[in-house]
Amino acid sequence: MKNNSGNAFDTKLFKRLLKYTTPYQKTFYFVVFAAIMLSVLAVLRPYLLRLTIDKGIIESDSESLIFYVSSMLVVLIFEVLFQFSFIFYANWLGQEVIRDIRVKLFKHMMNFKKQYFDNSSVGRLVTRAVSDIETIASIFSQGLFMIISDLLKMIVVLGFMFWQSWQLTLLVVTVLPFILYATRVFQKKMKIAFEEVRTQVSNLNSFVQEHLTGMKIVQIFNREQEEYRRFKDINRKHRQGWIKTVWYNAIFFPIAEMSTSITIGLIVWFGGLRVVESDALSLGIIVMFIELSQMLFRPLRQIADKFNSLQMGMVAANRVFNILDTDSKIENNGTLVSKKLSGHISFKDVRFSYIPEEEIIKGISFDVKPGETIAIVGATGAGKSTIINLLSRFYEIDSGQIEVDGKDLKTYELATLRTHIAVVLQDVFLFADTILNNITLNKEDVTEKQVIDAAKEIGVHDFISSLPNTYHYNVKERGVMLSSGQRQLIAFLRAYVTKPSILVLDEATSSVDSYSEQLIQDATEKLTKGRTSIVIAHRLATVKNADKIIVMDLGKIVETGTHSELLQREEGYYRNLYEAQFKHEEELN
């Protein structure tokens, strides 16, 4: 989306935003109607005040005085009722709109490629989904309808003033162009200033989110002072962004107040002379024009203030729509839906690169038969984990073909494909929820009894039962209440209850205790039994028991075979790896 930060108002963006009010048209039109009624009622009070002075007070007519004062009271009651309806339903409409946008945004982000999240700051995305969308609500609650109401009020007031006295109205109008020009300049400057503010808010959120998550690393490496200095620098830029908006407000509003005071002075001077010299004007008209001029200039000042809210909302809307317009999702054009897969996997000359022309996977081919377990070994950066991502279609391959059960991966409906593939990653992520919900991921078709039975089958029931509240134990954010080994066991159970046709394991046991490691080993044997399994192996037992071992180096398959076959190759890559990494482990066992 084109960024029109120098323009005071982006019409296309505004029209797009208004489309979200379509389901609530009745409310929208009622709010507009309330705004019209408020503008009409606004001029009635000064007019009734004029009649009160001229007919009631100056002519000493008590009946007229009581009648006009009572009329003002009735008008005031109606004004209060319409003001309440206007404010309530304008805010209600804003909340409905941002609810719809937030749901749409979150759904859109859930379908993004993994690569998008690799390249995007989580803090910025959180800002877009939370604070930016809240700011959009101000377009309706404090911006759009308030401006419409104020503009209508100004038009009605100006027309009424001309009808009552064109001479006094011309005095007021002479000051109007000056304040309109000041308002226009103010709007443009505030648009640019709010762009800067939102950028700095995003930077601040991103920094805080990232460093709170990684606080352990900050403290381990004694980086508190350096990160504190960086935070102060970001916070200073955030402050400077807001100071600009304060500066523009500090200039504009005194100018607006001064213009109002000059206008009142002109009305009193000119109108007073006419009253004294010719009785062409009444005292009531002068008092009415003083109040009407206030009504004319006050909305103008409020429009500038409300335009701030509108500008911030438009800036936020632009940022949110930029994400909604981002086309970064895996194409889900597959139509094949299968209740069960045999698990036959084929990679045929597959090539892949995260960055164009920098291949990570360089034309690999291998075949996994149904029910077979293969282990993938190799140095860090060899491309092992990338194979997992490609099989689950988190990324699209550059060329070649991946087949499951003899059919191209892309022919499967995406949700169906991922339903049949369970992945246990090396870095286990748990939500701030109960163990049960972390296992079922709130699937209604998975009962607590099924989870308990599955836990008993793979040998983790005793561990969970030892925790307070057992399966309803809240593991807190990212599972901090559990050890790394315990989190790994929860991840195994999560995969097991889905009864996948294909299992992918990225094992990580280097940092777990011996008890957890034995449980993980037993769980691995249970999970891989009878189903196609791809294991990125970090333990000798898994490597030795695999039906086939694929050895990778720099994105290529350099060797394939069983454990015993590969050990027989003199100067073989696997044999060297075994002697460097696995042999000592085998001797210990």
PDB file of C-alpha atoms in Angstrom, residues 56-282:
ATOM      1  CA  GLY A  56     -38.286  38.452  28.552  1.00  0.00           C
ATOM      2  CA  ILE A  57     -35.639  40.513  30.331  1.00  0.00           C
ATOM      3  CA  ILE A  58     -35.505  43.841  28.386  1.00  0.00           C
ATOM      4  CA  GLU A  59     -39.289  44.002  27.932  1.00  0.00           C
ATOM      5  CA  SER A  60     -39.833  42.772  31.528  1.00  0.00           C
ATOM      6  CA  ASP A  61     -42.237  40.039  30.366  1.00  0.00           C
ATOM      7  CA  SER A  62     -42.203  37.320  33.041  1.00  0.00           C
ATOM      8  CA  GLU A  63     -44.385  34.918  31.023  1.00  0.00           C
ATOM      9  CA  SER A  64     -42.039  35.125  28.029  1.00  0.00           C
ATOM     10  CA  LEU A  65     -39.078  34.698  30.352  1.00  0.00           C
ATOM     11  CA  ILE A  66     -40.502  31.516  31.855  1.00  0.00           C
ATOM     12  CA  PHE A  67     -41.527  30.168  28.427  1.00  0.00           C
ATOM     13  CA  TYR A  68     -38.116  30.702  26.789  1.00  0.00           C
ATOM     14  CA  VAL A  69     -36.184  29.418  29.784  1.00  0.00           C
ATOM     15  CA  SER A  70     -38.405  26.292  29.843  1.00  0.00           C
ATOM     16  CA  SER A  71     -37.862  25.893  26.104  1.00  0.00           C
ATOM     17  CA  MET A  72     -34.091  26.044  26.630  1.00  0.00           C
ATOM     18  CA  LEU A  73     -34.441  23.324  29.274  1.00  0.00           C
ATOM     19  CA  VAL A  74     -36.377  21.062  26.868  1.00  0.00           C
ATOM     20  CA  VAL A  75     -33.779  21.651  24.121  1.00  0.00           C
ATOM     21  CA  LEU A  76     -31.024  20.857  26.616  1.00  0.00           C
ATOM     22  CA  ILE A  77     -32.687  17.551  27.588  1.00  0.00           C
ATOM     23  CA  PHE A  78     -32.974  16.507  23.945  1.00  0.00           C
ATOM     24  CA  GLU A  79     -29.377  17.574  23.362  1.00  0.00           C
ATOM     25  CA  VAL A  80     -28.208  15.397  26.261  1.00  0.00           C
ATOM     26  CA  LEU A  81     -30.164  12.387  24.946  1.00  0.00           C
ATOM     27  CA  PHE A  82     -28.793  12.719  21.430  1.00  0.00           C
ATOM     28  CA  GLN A  83     -25.277  13.365  22.783  1.00  0.00           C
ATOM     29  CA  PHE A  84     -25.458  10.155  24.838  1.00  0.00           C
ATOM     30  CA  SER A  85     -26.730   8.131  21.852  1.00  0.00           C
ATOM     31  CA  PHE A  86     -24.116   9.670  19.577  1.00  0.00           C
ATOM     32  CA  ILE A  87     -21.156   8.914  21.861  1.00  0.00           C
ATOM     33  CA  PHE A  88     -22.328   5.417  22.859  1.00  0.00           C
ATOM     34  CA  TYR A  89     -23.111   4.114  19.373  1.00  0.00           C
ATOM     35  CA  ALA A  90     -20.079   5.752  17.754  1.00  0.00           C
ATOM     36  CA  ASN A  91     -17.861   3.906  20.239  1.00  0.00           C
ATOM     37  CA  TRP A  92     -19.899   0.705  19.865  1.00  0.00           C
ATOM     38  CA  LEU A  93     -19.441   0.838  16.100  1.00  0.00           C
ATOM     39  CA  GLY A  94     -15.704   1.404  16.504  1.00  0.00           C
ATOM     40  CA  GLN A  95     -15.343  -1.634  18.757  1.00  0.00           C
ATOM     41  CA  GLU A  96     -17.324  -3.829  16.353  1.00  0.00           C
ATOM     42  CA  VAL A  97     -15.147  -2.737  13.437  1.00  0.00           C
ATOM     43  CA  ILE A  98     -11.832  -3.347  15.213  1.00  0.00           C
ATOM     44  CA  ARG A  99     -13.072  -6.726  16.442  1.00  0.00           C
ATOM     45  CA  ASP A 100     -13.716  -7.753  12.824  1.00  0.00           C
ATOM     46  CA  ILE A 101     -10.384  -6.360  11.621  1.00  0.00           C
ATOM     47  CA  ARG A 102      -8.431  -8.007  14.443  1.00  0.00           C
ATOM     48  CA  VAL A 103     -10.024 -11.408  13.751  1.00  0.00           C
ATOM     49  CA  LYS A 104      -9.286 -11.042  10.042  1.00  0.00           C
ATOM     50  CA  LEU A 105      -5.704  -9.944  10.739  1.00  0.00           C
ATOM     51  CA  PHE A 106      -4.982 -12.830  13.105  1.00  0.00           C
ATOM     52  CA  LYS A 107      -6.474 -15.355  10.689  1.00  0.00           C
ATOM     53  CA  HIS A 108      -4.387 -13.858   7.889  1.00  0.00           C
ATOM     54  CA  MET A 109      -1.177 -14.041   9.945  1.00  0.00           C
ATOM     55  CA  MET A 110      -1.824 -17.674  10.895  1.00  0.00           C
ATOM     56  CA  ASN A 111      -1.595 -18.590   7.208  1.00  0.00           C
ATOM     57  CA  PHE A 112       1.710 -16.813   6.605  1.00  0.00           C
ATOM     58  CA  LYS A 113       4.742 -18.766   5.519  1.00  0.00           C
ATOM     59  CA  LYS A 114       7.188 -19.606   8.268  1.00  0.00           C
ATOM     60  CA  GLN A 115       9.688 -17.484   6.382  1.00  0.00           C
ATOM     61  CA  TYR A 116       7.576 -14.374   7.038  1.00  0.00           C
ATOM     62  CA  PHE A 117       7.901 -14.860  10.781  1.00  0.00           C
ATOM     63  CA  ASP A 118      11.617 -15.584  10.373  1.00  0.00           C
ATOM     64  CA  ASN A 119      12.043 -12.115   8.858  1.00  0.00           C
ATOM     65  CA  SER A 120       9.524 -10.177  10.974  1.00  0.00           C
ATOM     66  CA  SER A 121       9.771  -8.800  14.487  1.00  0.00           C
ATOM     67  CA  VAL A 122       7.264 -10.387  16.845  1.00  0.00           C
ATOM     68  CA  GLY A 123       7.039  -7.111  18.766  1.00  0.00           C
ATOM     69  CA  ARG A 124       5.963  -5.235  15.633  1.00  0.00           C
ATOM     70  CA  LEU A 125       3.345  -7.836  14.775  1.00  0.00           C
ATOM     71  CA  VAL A 126       1.989  -7.652  18.329  1.00  0.00           C
ATOM     72  CA  THR A 127       1.813  -3.863  17.983  1.00  0.00           C
ATOM     73  CA  ARG A 128      -0.183  -4.194  14.761  1.00  0.00           C
ATOM     74  CA  ALA A 129      -2.614  -6.744  16.223  1.00  0.00           C
ATOM     75  CA  VAL A 130      -3.163  -4.994  19.555  1.00  0.00           C
ATOM     76  CA  SER A 131      -2.334  -1.290  19.956  1.00  0.00           C
ATOM     77  CA  ASP A 132      -2.609  -0.286  16.288  1.00  0.00           C
ATOM     78  CA  ILE A 133      -6.043  -1.845  15.984  1.00  0.00           C
ATOM     79  CA  GLU A 134      -7.154  -0.183  19.225  1.00  0.00           C
ATOM     80  CA  THR A 135      -6.058   3.117  17.696  1.00  0.00           C
ATOM     81  CA  ILE A 136      -8.273   2.439  14.668  1.00  0.00           C
ATOM     82  CA  ALA A 137     -11.287   2.480  17.026  1.00  0.00           C
ATOM     83  CA  SER A 138     -10.572   6.160  17.727  1.00  0.00           C
ATOM     84  CA  ILE A 139     -11.431   6.923  14.084  1.00  0.00           C
ATOM     85  CA  PHE A 140     -15.057   6.185  14.930  1.00  0.00           C
ATOM     86  CA  SER A 141     -15.194   7.147  18.604  1.00  0.00           C
ATOM     87  CA  GLN A 142     -13.097  10.334  18.517  1.00  0.00           C
ATOM     88  CA  GLY A 143     -12.435  11.051  14.863  1.00  0.00           C
ATOM     89  CA  LEU A 144     -14.860  10.508  12.005  1.00  0.00           C
ATOM     90  CA  PHE A 145     -18.256  11.072  13.638  1.00  0.00           C
ATOM     91  CA  MET A 146     -16.997  13.832  15.900  1.00  0.00           C
ATOM     92  CA  ILE A 147     -15.628  15.657  12.855  1.00  0.00           C
ATOM     93  CA  ILE A 148     -18.891  15.108  10.951  1.00  0.00           C
ATOM     94  CA  SER A 149     -20.830  16.435  13.931  1.00  0.00           C
ATOM     95  CA  ASP A 150     -18.569  19.461  14.282  1.00  0.00           C
ATOM     96  CA  LEU A 151     -18.638  20.253  10.548  1.00  0.00           C
ATOM     97  CA  LEU A 152     -22.435  20.042  10.461  1.00  0.00           C
ATOM     98  CA  LYS A 153     -22.591  22.229  13.528  1.00  0.00           C
ATOM     99  CA  MET A 154     -20.338  24.827  11.866  1.00  0.00           C
ATOM    100  CA  ILE A 155     -22.369  24.853   8.646  1.00  0.00           C
ATOM    101  CA  VAL A 156     -25.691  25.214  10.479  1.00  0.00           C
ATOM    102  CA  VAL A 157     -24.277  27.900  12.787  1.00  0.00           C
ATOM    103  CA  LEU A 158     -22.787  29.884   9.895  1.00  0.00           C
ATOM    104  CA  GLY A 159     -26.009  29.742   7.885  1.00  0.00           C
ATOM    105  CA  PHE A 160     -28.050  30.792  10.897  1.00  0.00           C
ATOM    106  CA  MET A 161     -25.672  33.675  11.599  1.00  0.00           C
ATOM    107  CA  PHE A 162     -26.066  35.011   8.043  1.00  0.00           C
ATOM    108  CA  TRP A 163     -29.837  34.809   8.453  1.00  0.00           C
ATOM    109  CA  GLN A 164     -29.751  36.792  11.683  1.00  0.00           C
ATOM    110  CA  SER A 165     -27.169  39.480  10.754  1.00  0.00           C
ATOM    111  CA  TRP A 166     -24.950  39.415   7.688  1.00  0.00           C
ATOM    112  CA  GLN A 167     -22.847  42.343   8.970  1.00  0.00           C
ATOM    113  CA  LEU A 168     -21.834  40.577  12.186  1.00  0.00           C
ATOM    114  CA  THR A 169     -21.343  37.337  10.266  1.00  0.00           C
ATOM    115  CA  LEU A 170     -18.876  39.033   7.884  1.00  0.00           C
ATOM    116  CA  LEU A 171     -16.840  40.160  10.899  1.00  0.00           C
ATOM    117  CA  VAL A 172     -16.638  36.557  12.049  1.00  0.00           C
ATOM    118  CA  VAL A 173     -15.843  35.280   8.539  1.00  0.00           C
ATOM    119  CA  THR A 174     -12.869  37.657   8.185  1.00  0.00           C
ATOM    120  CA  VAL A 175     -11.025  35.736  10.903  1.00  0.00           C
ATOM    121  CA  LEU A 176     -12.106  32.314   9.608  1.00  0.00           C
ATOM    122  CA  PRO A 177      -9.632  31.931   6.659  1.00  0.00           C
ATOM    123  CA  PHE A 178      -6.681  32.509   8.963  1.00  0.00           C
ATOM    124  CA  ILE A 179      -7.678  29.775  11.406  1.00  0.00           C
ATOM    125  CA  LEU A 180      -8.641  27.416   8.549  1.00  0.00           C
ATOM    126  CA  TYR A 181      -5.161  27.830   7.056  1.00  0.00           C
ATOM    127  CA  ALA A 182      -3.571  27.214  10.465  1.00  0.00           C
ATOM    128  CA  THR A 183      -5.729  24.112  10.881  1.00  0.00           C
ATOM    129  CA  ARG A 184      -4.684  22.749   7.483  1.00  0.00           C
ATOM    130  CA  VAL A 185      -0.963  23.191   8.234  1.00  0.00           C
ATOM    131  CA  PHE A 186      -1.507  21.658  11.664  1.00  0.00           C
ATOM    132  CA  GLN A 187      -3.190  18.575  10.173  1.00  0.00           C
ATOM    133  CA  LYS A 188      -0.339  17.910   7.727  1.00  0.00           C
ATOM    134  CA  LYS A 189       2.335  18.294  10.379  1.00  0.00           C
ATOM    135  CA  MET A 190       0.473  16.065  12.797  1.00  0.00           C
ATOM    136  CA  LYS A 191       0.107  13.324  10.156  1.00  0.00           C
ATOM    137  CA  ILE A 192       3.881  13.158   9.715  1.00  0.00           C
ATOM    138  CA  ALA A 193       4.457  13.374  13.468  1.00  0.00           C
ATOM    139  CA  PHE A 194       2.076  10.495  14.193  1.00  0.00           C
ATOM    140  CA  GLU A 195       3.776   8.343  11.553  1.00  0.00           C
ATOM    141  CA  GLU A 196       6.987   8.815  13.514  1.00  0.00           C
ATOM    142  CA  VAL A 197       5.232   8.091  16.818  1.00  0.00           C
ATOM    143  CA  ARG A 198       3.797   4.778  15.588  1.00  0.00           C
ATOM    144  CA  THR A 199       7.185   3.745  14.191  1.00  0.00           C
ATOM    145  CA  GLN A 200       8.877   4.427  17.518  1.00  0.00           C
ATOM    146  CA  VAL A 201       6.105   2.611  19.431  1.00  0.00           C
ATOM    147  CA  SER A 202       6.731  -0.446  17.251  1.00  0.00           C
ATOM    148  CA  ASN A 203      10.480  -0.241  17.853  1.00  0.00           C
ATOM    149  CA  LEU A 204       9.924   0.085  21.591  1.00  0.00           C
ATOM    150  CA  ASN A 205       7.498  -2.856  21.750  1.00  0.00           C
ATOM    151  CA  SER A 206       9.814  -5.000  19.667  1.00  0.00           C
ATOM    152  CA  PHE A 207      12.839  -4.241  21.850  1.00  0.00           C
ATOM    153  CA  VAL A 208      11.009  -4.833  25.143  1.00  0.00           C
ATOM    154  CA  GLN A 209       9.363  -8.068  23.959  1.00  0.00           C
ATOM    155  CA  GLU A 210      12.618  -9.482  22.611  1.00  0.00           C
ATOM    156  CA  HIS A 211      14.728  -8.578  25.634  1.00  0.00           C
ATOM    157  CA  LEU A 212      12.225  -9.776  28.212  1.00  0.00           C
ATOM    158  CA  THR A 213      12.100 -13.098  26.374  1.00  0.00           C
ATOM    159  CA  GLY A 214      15.895 -13.257  26.167  1.00  0.00           C
ATOM    160  CA  MET A 215      16.635 -11.778  29.608  1.00  0.00           C
ATOM    161  CA  LYS A 216      18.494 -14.916  30.639  1.00  0.00           C
ATOM    162  CA  ILE A 217      21.068 -14.372  27.884  1.00  0.00           C
ATOM    163  CA  VAL A 218      21.380 -10.696  28.796  1.00  0.00           C
ATOM    164  CA  GLN A 219      22.170 -11.577  32.396  1.00  0.00           C
ATOM    165  CA  ILE A 220      24.424 -14.545  31.627  1.00  0.00           C
ATOM    166  CA  PHE A 221      26.670 -12.402  29.426  1.00  0.00           C
ATOM    167  CA  ASN A 222      26.515  -9.385  31.743  1.00  0.00           C
ATOM    168  CA  ARG A 223      24.906  -7.137  29.118  1.00  0.00           C
ATOM    169  CA  GLU A 224      22.503  -5.304  31.433  1.00  0.00           C
ATOM    170  CA  GLN A 225      24.220  -1.917  31.170  1.00  0.00           C
ATOM    171  CA  GLU A 226      24.629  -2.066  27.395  1.00  0.00           C
ATOM    172  CA  GLU A 227      21.019  -3.141  26.818  1.00  0.00           C
ATOM    173  CA  TYR A 228      19.877  -0.485  29.292  1.00  0.00           C
ATOM    174  CA  ARG A 229      21.771   2.121  27.248  1.00  0.00           C
ATOM    175  CA  ARG A 230      20.138   0.876  24.033  1.00  0.00           C
ATOM    176  CA  PHE A 231      16.712   0.976  25.661  1.00  0.00           C
ATOM    177  CA  LYS A 232      17.280   4.564  26.789  1.00  0.00           C
ATOM    178  CA  ASP A 233      18.214   5.491  23.229  1.00  0.00           C
ATOM    179  CA  ILE A 234      15.053   3.897  21.778  1.00  0.00           C
ATOM    180  CA  ASN A 235      12.936   5.444  24.510  1.00  0.00           C
ATOM    181  CA  ARG A 236      14.505   8.853  23.759  1.00  0.00           C
ATOM    182  CA  LYS A 237      13.479   8.582  20.104  1.00  0.00           C
ATOM    183  CA  HIS A 238       9.977   7.572  21.216  1.00  0.00           C
ATOM    184  CA  ARG A 239       9.839  10.640  23.460  1.00  0.00           C
ATOM    185  CA  GLN A 240      11.068  12.902  20.657  1.00  0.00           C
ATOM    186  CA  GLY A 241       8.302  11.612  18.401  1.00  0.00           C
ATOM    187  CA  TRP A 242       5.677  12.569  20.974  1.00  0.00           C
ATOM    188  CA  ILE A 243       7.353  15.932  21.701  1.00  0.00           C
ATOM    189  CA  LYS A 244       6.782  16.902  18.062  1.00  0.00           C
ATOM    190  CA  THR A 245       3.048  16.375  18.485  1.00  0.00           C
ATOM    191  CA  VAL A 246       3.097  18.364  21.729  1.00  0.00           C
ATOM    192  CA  TRP A 247       5.004  21.163  19.967  1.00  0.00           C
ATOM    193  CA  TYR A 248       2.432  21.434  17.171  1.00  0.00           C
ATOM    194  CA  ASN A 249      -0.433  21.418  19.678  1.00  0.00           C
ATOM    195  CA  ALA A 250       1.305  24.090  21.770  1.00  0.00           C
ATOM    196  CA  ILE A 251       1.474  26.353  18.708  1.00  0.00           C
ATOM    197  CA  PHE A 252      -1.953  25.723  17.215  1.00  0.00           C
ATOM    198  CA  PHE A 253      -4.304  25.935  20.183  1.00  0.00           C
ATOM    199  CA  PRO A 254      -3.125  29.340  21.481  1.00  0.00           C
ATOM    200  CA  ILE A 255      -3.558  30.674  17.924  1.00  0.00           C
ATOM    201  CA  ALA A 256      -7.098  29.275  17.877  1.00  0.00           C
ATOM    202  CA  GLU A 257      -7.888  30.824  21.267  1.00  0.00           C
ATOM    203  CA  MET A 258      -6.492  34.177  20.174  1.00  0.00           C
ATOM    204  CA  SER A 259      -8.604  34.113  16.997  1.00  0.00           C
ATOM    205  CA  THR A 260     -11.731  33.419  19.054  1.00  0.00           C
ATOM    206  CA  SER A 261     -10.983  36.298  21.420  1.00  0.00           C
ATOM    207  CA  ILE A 262     -10.382  38.712  18.513  1.00  0.00           C
ATOM    208  CA  THR A 263     -13.696  37.669  16.960  1.00  0.00           C
ATOM    209  CA  ILE A 264     -15.608  38.272  20.208  1.00  0.00           C
ATOM    210  CA  GLY A 265     -13.954  41.688  20.510  1.00  0.00           C
ATOM    211  CA  LEU A 266     -15.018  42.637  16.971  1.00  0.00           C
ATOM    212  CA  ILE A 267     -18.622  41.529  17.655  1.00  0.00           C
ATOM    213  CA  VAL A 268     -18.820  43.545  20.880  1.00  0.00           C
ATOM    214  CA  TRP A 269     -17.198  46.627  19.255  1.00  0.00           C
ATOM    215  CA  PHE A 270     -19.238  46.682  16.036  1.00  0.00           C
ATOM    216  CA  GLY A 271     -22.495  45.398  17.538  1.00  0.00           C
ATOM    217  CA  GLY A 272     -22.229  47.721  20.533  1.00  0.00           C
ATOM    218  CA  LEU A 273     -21.820  50.755  18.265  1.00  0.00           C
ATOM    219  CA  ARG A 274     -24.903  49.724  16.263  1.00  0.00           C
ATOM    220  CA  VAL A 275     -26.958  49.308  19.449  1.00  0.00           C
ATOM    221  CA  VAL A 276     -25.878  52.724  20.823  1.00  0.00           C
ATOM    222  CA  GLU A 277     -26.119  54.665  17.564  1.00  0.00           C
ATOM    223  CA  SER A 278     -29.129  53.260  15.687  1.00  0.00           C
ATOM    224  CA  ASP A 279     -30.827  50.424  17.558  1.00  0.00           C
ATOM    225  CA  ALA A 280     -30.281  48.347  14.380  1.00  0.00           C
ATOM    226  CA  LEU A 281     -29.177  45.457  16.577  1.00  0.00           C
ATOM    227  CA  SER A 282     -30.488  44.283  19.913  1.00  0.00           C
TER     228      SER A 282
END
